[in-house]
PDB file of C-alpha atoms in Angstrom:
ATOM      1  CA  UNK A   1      -8.612   4.600   4.382  1.00 95.00           C
ATOM      2  CA  UNK A   2      -9.379   6.481   1.261  1.00 96.00           C
ATOM      3  CA  UNK A   3      -9.347   9.954  -0.298  1.00 96.00           C
ATOM      4  CA  UNK A   4     -10.527  11.539  -3.538  1.00 96.00           C
ATOM      5  CA  UNK A   5      -8.641  13.684  -6.063  1.00 97.00           C
ATOM      6  CA  UNK A   6      -9.542  15.482  -9.320  1.00 97.00           C
ATOM      7  CA  UNK A   7      -7.523  14.410 -12.423  1.00 97.00           C
ATOM      8  CA  UNK A   8      -7.607  14.859 -16.215  1.00 96.00           C
ATOM      9  CA  UNK A   9      -9.532  11.488 -16.354  1.00 96.00           C
ATOM     10  CA  UNK A  10     -12.129  12.525 -13.737  1.00 95.00           C
ATOM     11  CA  UNK A  11     -12.414  12.054 -10.012  1.00 96.00           C
ATOM     12  CA  UNK A  12     -10.281   9.282  -8.566  1.00 97.00           C
ATOM     13  CA  UNK A  13     -10.758   7.487  -5.215  1.00 96.00           C
ATOM     14  CA  UNK A  14      -7.394   6.349  -3.788  1.00 97.00           C
ATOM     15  CA  UNK A  15      -7.679   3.511  -1.311  1.00 96.00           C
ATOM     16  CA  UNK A  16      -4.989   2.471   1.160  1.00 96.00           C
ATOM     17  CA  UNK A  17      -4.696  -0.687   3.161  1.00 95.00           C
ATOM     18  CA  UNK A  18      -2.003  -1.561   5.696  1.00 95.00           C
ATOM     19  CA  UNK A  19       0.344   1.151   4.475  1.00 96.00           C
ATOM     20  CA  UNK A  20       0.075   0.401   0.785  1.00 97.00           C
ATOM     21  CA  UNK A  21      -2.048   1.491  -2.146  1.00 98.00           C
ATOM     22  CA  UNK A  22      -4.874  -1.108  -2.562  1.00 96.00           C
ATOM     23  CA  UNK A  23      -6.922   0.508  -5.267  1.00 95.00           C
ATOM     24  CA  UNK A  24      -7.387   3.514  -7.527  1.00 96.00           C
ATOM     25  CA  UNK A  25     -11.072   3.763  -8.569  1.00 95.00           C
ATOM     26  CA  UNK A  26     -12.560   5.798 -11.488  1.00 94.00           C
ATOM     27  CA  UNK A  27     -15.853   7.769 -10.842  1.00 90.00           C
ATOM     28  CA  UNK A  28     -18.655   6.867 -10.774  1.00 83.00           C
ATOM     29  CA  UNK A  29     -17.618   4.591  -7.899  1.00 81.00           C
ATOM     30  CA  UNK A  30     -19.107   1.213  -7.248  1.00 76.00           C
ATOM     31  CA  UNK A  31     -19.604   1.396  -3.505  1.00 72.00           C
ATOM     32  CA  UNK A  32     -21.516  -1.827  -3.081  1.00 66.00           C
ATOM     33  CA  UNK A  33     -18.830  -4.207  -4.499  1.00 64.00           C
ATOM     34  CA  UNK A  34     -17.855  -5.603  -1.149  1.00 59.00           C
ATOM     35  CA  UNK A  35     -14.362  -4.104  -1.114  1.00 66.00           C
ATOM     36  CA  UNK A  36     -13.442  -2.707   2.240  1.00 62.00           C
ATOM     37  CA  UNK A  37     -12.394   0.958   2.115  1.00 75.00           C
ATOM     38  CA  UNK A  38     -12.550   2.176   5.676  1.00 82.00           C
ATOM     39  CA  UNK A  39     -12.988   5.781   6.406  1.00 89.00           C
ATOM     40  CA  UNK A  40     -11.996   8.885   4.498  1.00 92.00           C
ATOM     41  CA  UNK A  41      -8.605  10.310   5.491  1.00 95.00           C
ATOM     42  CA  UNK A  42      -7.278  13.050   3.298  1.00 96.00           C
ATOM     43  CA  UNK A  43      -4.051  13.288   5.368  1.00 97.00           C
ATOM     44  CA  UNK A  44      -2.938   9.683   5.334  1.00 97.00           C
ATOM     45  CA  UNK A  45       0.722   9.716   4.249  1.00 98.00           C
ATOM     46  CA  UNK A  46       0.377   7.003   1.644  1.00 98.00           C
ATOM     47  CA  UNK A  47      -2.679   8.628   0.178  1.00 98.00           C
ATOM     48  CA  UNK A  48      -1.001  12.070   0.176  1.00 98.00           C
ATOM     49  CA  UNK A  49       1.991  10.659  -1.615  1.00 98.00           C
ATOM     50  CA  UNK A  50      -0.127   8.733  -4.113  1.00 98.00           C
ATOM     51  CA  UNK A  51      -2.025  11.951  -4.909  1.00 98.00           C
ATOM     52  CA  UNK A  52       1.273  13.832  -5.326  1.00 98.00           C
ATOM     53  CA  UNK A  53       2.740  11.286  -7.593  1.00 98.00           C
ATOM     54  CA  UNK A  54      -0.480  11.098  -9.712  1.00 98.00           C
ATOM     55  CA  UNK A  55      -0.425  14.887 -10.052  1.00 98.00           C
ATOM     56  CA  UNK A  56       3.122  14.842 -11.185  1.00 97.00           C
ATOM     57  CA  UNK A  57       2.363  12.049 -13.666  1.00 97.00           C
ATOM     58  CA  UNK A  58      -0.548  14.046 -15.159  1.00 96.00           C
ATOM     59  CA  UNK A  59       1.682  17.098 -15.279  1.00 95.00           C
ATOM     60  CA  UNK A  60       4.105  14.951 -17.363  1.00 94.00           C
ATOM     61  CA  UNK A  61       6.781  15.340 -14.645  1.00 95.00           C
ATOM     62  CA  UNK A  62       6.849  11.693 -13.453  1.00 96.00           C
ATOM     63  CA  UNK A  63       7.126   8.613 -15.628  1.00 95.00           C
ATOM     64  CA  UNK A  64       7.764   5.895 -12.926  1.00 95.00           C
ATOM     65  CA  UNK A  65       5.696   5.623  -9.779  1.00 97.00           C
ATOM     66  CA  UNK A  66       7.442   4.649  -6.530  1.00 97.00           C
ATOM     67  CA  UNK A  67       4.561   3.571  -4.201  1.00 98.00           C
ATOM     68  CA  UNK A  68       3.942   0.571  -1.951  1.00 98.00           C
ATOM     69  CA  UNK A  69       1.347  -1.464  -3.723  1.00 98.00           C
ATOM     70  CA  UNK A  70      -0.919  -4.239  -2.450  1.00 95.00           C
ATOM     71  CA  UNK A  71      -3.368  -5.268  -5.221  1.00 95.00           C
ATOM     72  CA  UNK A  72      -5.670  -8.162  -4.160  1.00 93.00           C
ATOM     73  CA  UNK A  73      -5.913 -10.835  -6.722  1.00 95.00           C
ATOM     74  CA  UNK A  74      -5.069 -14.409  -7.666  1.00 96.00           C
ATOM     75  CA  UNK A  75      -1.455 -15.606  -8.275  1.00 96.00           C
ATOM     76  CA  UNK A  76      -2.126 -15.396 -12.060  1.00 96.00           C
ATOM     77  CA  UNK A  77      -3.566 -11.942 -11.813  1.00 97.00           C
ATOM     78  CA  UNK A  78      -0.585 -10.672  -9.799  1.00 97.00           C
ATOM     79  CA  UNK A  79       1.782 -12.189 -12.326  1.00 97.00           C
ATOM     80  CA  UNK A  80       0.006 -10.305 -15.098  1.00 97.00           C
ATOM     81  CA  UNK A  81       0.031  -7.066 -13.039  1.00 97.00           C
ATOM     82  CA  UNK A  82       3.801  -7.463 -12.414  1.00 97.00           C
ATOM     83  CA  UNK A  83       4.288  -7.696 -16.198  1.00 97.00           C
ATOM     84  CA  UNK A  84       2.205  -4.589 -16.746  1.00 97.00           C
ATOM     85  CA  UNK A  85       4.622  -2.653 -14.523  1.00 97.00           C
ATOM     86  CA  UNK A  86       7.417  -3.616 -16.899  1.00 97.00           C
ATOM     87  CA  UNK A  87       5.812  -1.774 -19.894  1.00 96.00           C
ATOM     88  CA  UNK A  88       7.617   1.532 -19.916  1.00 95.00           C
ATOM     89  CA  UNK A  89       6.102   5.019 -20.016  1.00 95.00           C
ATOM     90  CA  UNK A  90       4.929   5.749 -23.534  1.00 93.00           C
ATOM     91  CA  UNK A  91       5.199   2.130 -24.642  1.00 94.00           C
ATOM     92  CA  UNK A  92       2.495  -0.461 -25.290  1.00 94.00           C
ATOM     93  CA  UNK A  93       2.239  -4.191 -25.413  1.00 94.00           C
ATOM     94  CA  UNK A  94      -0.398  -6.575 -26.714  1.00 93.00           C
ATOM     95  CA  UNK A  95      -2.270  -9.167 -24.646  1.00 93.00           C
ATOM     96  CA  UNK A  96      -0.398 -11.868 -26.600  1.00 92.00           C
ATOM     97  CA  UNK A  97       3.033 -10.316 -25.784  1.00 94.00           C
ATOM     98  CA  UNK A  98       2.105 -10.313 -22.084  1.00 96.00           C
ATOM     99  CA  UNK A  99       1.144 -13.999 -22.309  1.00 95.00           C
ATOM    100  CA  UNK A 100       4.419 -14.827 -23.987  1.00 95.00           C
ATOM    101  CA  UNK A 101       6.395 -12.928 -21.307  1.00 95.00           C
ATOM    102  CA  UNK A 102       4.581 -15.157 -18.748  1.00 95.00           C
ATOM    103  CA  UNK A 103       5.838 -18.179 -20.625  1.00 94.00           C
ATOM    104  CA  UNK A 104       2.407 -18.887 -22.175  1.00 92.00           C
ATOM    105  CA  UNK A 105       1.071 -19.092 -25.814  1.00 86.00           C
ATOM    106  CA  UNK A 106      -1.133 -16.596 -27.565  1.00 82.00           C
ATOM    107  CA  UNK A 107      -4.020 -18.706 -26.449  1.00 83.00           C
ATOM    108  CA  UNK A 108      -3.631 -17.203 -23.011  1.00 88.00           C
ATOM    109  CA  UNK A 109      -4.327 -13.658 -24.335  1.00 89.00           C
ATOM    110  CA  UNK A 110      -7.963 -13.807 -23.170  1.00 90.00           C
ATOM    111  CA  UNK A 111      -6.856 -14.817 -19.664  1.00 92.00           C
ATOM    112  CA  UNK A 112      -4.361 -11.947 -19.705  1.00 93.00           C
ATOM    113  CA  UNK A 113      -7.151  -9.666 -20.806  1.00 91.00           C
ATOM    114  CA  UNK A 114      -9.391 -10.663 -17.944  1.00 93.00           C
ATOM    115  CA  UNK A 115      -6.683 -10.160 -15.458  1.00 95.00           C
ATOM    116  CA  UNK A 116      -5.787  -6.807 -16.944  1.00 93.00           C
ATOM    117  CA  UNK A 117      -9.442  -5.758 -16.653  1.00 92.00           C
ATOM    118  CA  UNK A 118      -9.430  -6.680 -12.898  1.00 94.00           C
ATOM    119  CA  UNK A 119      -6.376  -4.477 -12.168  1.00 96.00           C
ATOM    120  CA  UNK A 120      -7.384  -2.641  -8.924  1.00 95.00           C
ATOM    121  CA  UNK A 121      -4.637   0.033  -9.243  1.00 97.00           C
ATOM    122  CA  UNK A 122      -5.036   1.487 -12.763  1.00 97.00           C
ATOM    123  CA  UNK A 123      -2.619   4.183 -14.010  1.00 97.00           C
ATOM    124  CA  UNK A 124       0.045   3.157 -11.371  1.00 98.00           C
ATOM    125  CA  UNK A 125      -0.152  -0.395 -12.573  1.00 98.00           C
ATOM    126  CA  UNK A 126      -0.456   0.707 -16.249  1.00 97.00           C
ATOM    127  CA  UNK A 127      -3.196  -1.604 -17.724  1.00 95.00           C
ATOM    128  CA  UNK A 128      -3.949   1.259 -20.200  1.00 95.00           C
ATOM    129  CA  UNK A 129      -0.733   0.414 -21.961  1.00 95.00           C
ATOM    130  CA  UNK A 130      -2.021  -2.920 -23.116  1.00 94.00           C
ATOM    131  CA  UNK A 131      -3.572  -2.830 -26.588  1.00 91.00           C
ATOM    132  CA  UNK A 132      -4.873  -5.370 -29.177  1.00 87.00           C
ATOM    133  CA  UNK A 133      -2.481  -7.353 -31.413  1.00 84.00           C
ATOM    134  CA  UNK A 134      -3.388  -5.146 -34.299  1.00 84.00           C
ATOM    135  CA  UNK A 135      -2.613  -1.946 -32.420  1.00 84.00           C
ATOM    136  CA  UNK A 136      -6.158  -0.995 -31.666  1.00 83.00           C
ATOM    137  CA  UNK A 137      -7.525   0.109 -28.335  1.00 85.00           C
ATOM    138  CA  UNK A 138      -9.395  -2.610 -26.604  1.00 83.00           C
ATOM    139  CA  UNK A 139     -11.483  -2.645 -23.445  1.00 80.00           C
ATOM    140  CA  UNK A 140     -10.577  -0.579 -20.410  1.00 82.00           C
ATOM    141  CA  UNK A 141     -12.303  -0.635 -17.024  1.00 80.00           C
ATOM    142  CA  UNK A 142     -12.253   3.168 -16.927  1.00 84.00           C
ATOM    143  CA  UNK A 143     -13.630   3.398 -20.534  1.00 86.00           C
ATOM    144  CA  UNK A 144     -11.801   3.749 -23.813  1.00 91.00           C
ATOM    145  CA  UNK A 145     -11.873   7.479 -23.693  1.00 93.00           C
ATOM    146  CA  UNK A 146      -9.798   7.476 -20.470  1.00 94.00           C
ATOM    147  CA  UNK A 147      -7.438   4.867 -22.002  1.00 93.00           C
ATOM    148  CA  UNK A 148      -6.958   7.045 -25.116  1.00 94.00           C
ATOM    149  CA  UNK A 149      -6.331  10.151 -22.944  1.00 94.00           C
ATOM    150  CA  UNK A 150      -3.663   8.273 -20.784  1.00 95.00           C
ATOM    151  CA  UNK A 151      -1.933   6.971 -23.944  1.00 94.00           C
ATOM    152  CA  UNK A 152      -1.929  10.420 -25.497  1.00 93.00           C
ATOM    153  CA  UNK A 153      -0.605  12.005 -22.242  1.00 93.00           C
ATOM    154  CA  UNK A 154       2.361   9.649 -22.210  1.00 94.00           C
ATOM    155  CA  UNK A 155       3.002  10.088 -26.098  1.00 88.00           C
ATOM    156  CA  UNK A 156       2.835  13.840 -25.838  1.00 77.00           C
ATOM    157  CA  UNK A 157       5.295  13.815 -22.907  1.00 64.00           C
ATOM    158  CA  UNK A 158       7.843  12.038 -24.988  1.00 58.00           C
ATOM    159  CA  UNK A 159       7.846  14.668 -27.753  1.00 52.00           C
TER     160      UNK A 159
END
């Protein structure tokens, strides 16, 4: 099941599978990527709650999401995504820091970056909070403009 919502970072498609959030997709959507999405259902409880929590996040009223998540990925990707969820609202971490938290050396930064880029549930699994070791913004599946907007939203909410 899926639905769409408007947001400050453009249209988002929310995808549910088996009672959990499976994906949040930025427009323009890639419909021919082989991912099953099912039919549109704007009233599905998980999708309604996801939309509500995202609206509260964008309104700076929510800093921690509480949603059932089911991202599909390898064991390594899921370990990286678990680490992303430990980066607090308004905070950032580098790819190297994530690698170290996983018990790996800085040499694993590239692998962390690849896993970060394949995160199917952006915003809720906050891959936008991962930056380069020198503090610069690096790639983001939704585009650097969206990443900048999300980081600014969180910083502005703290002050």
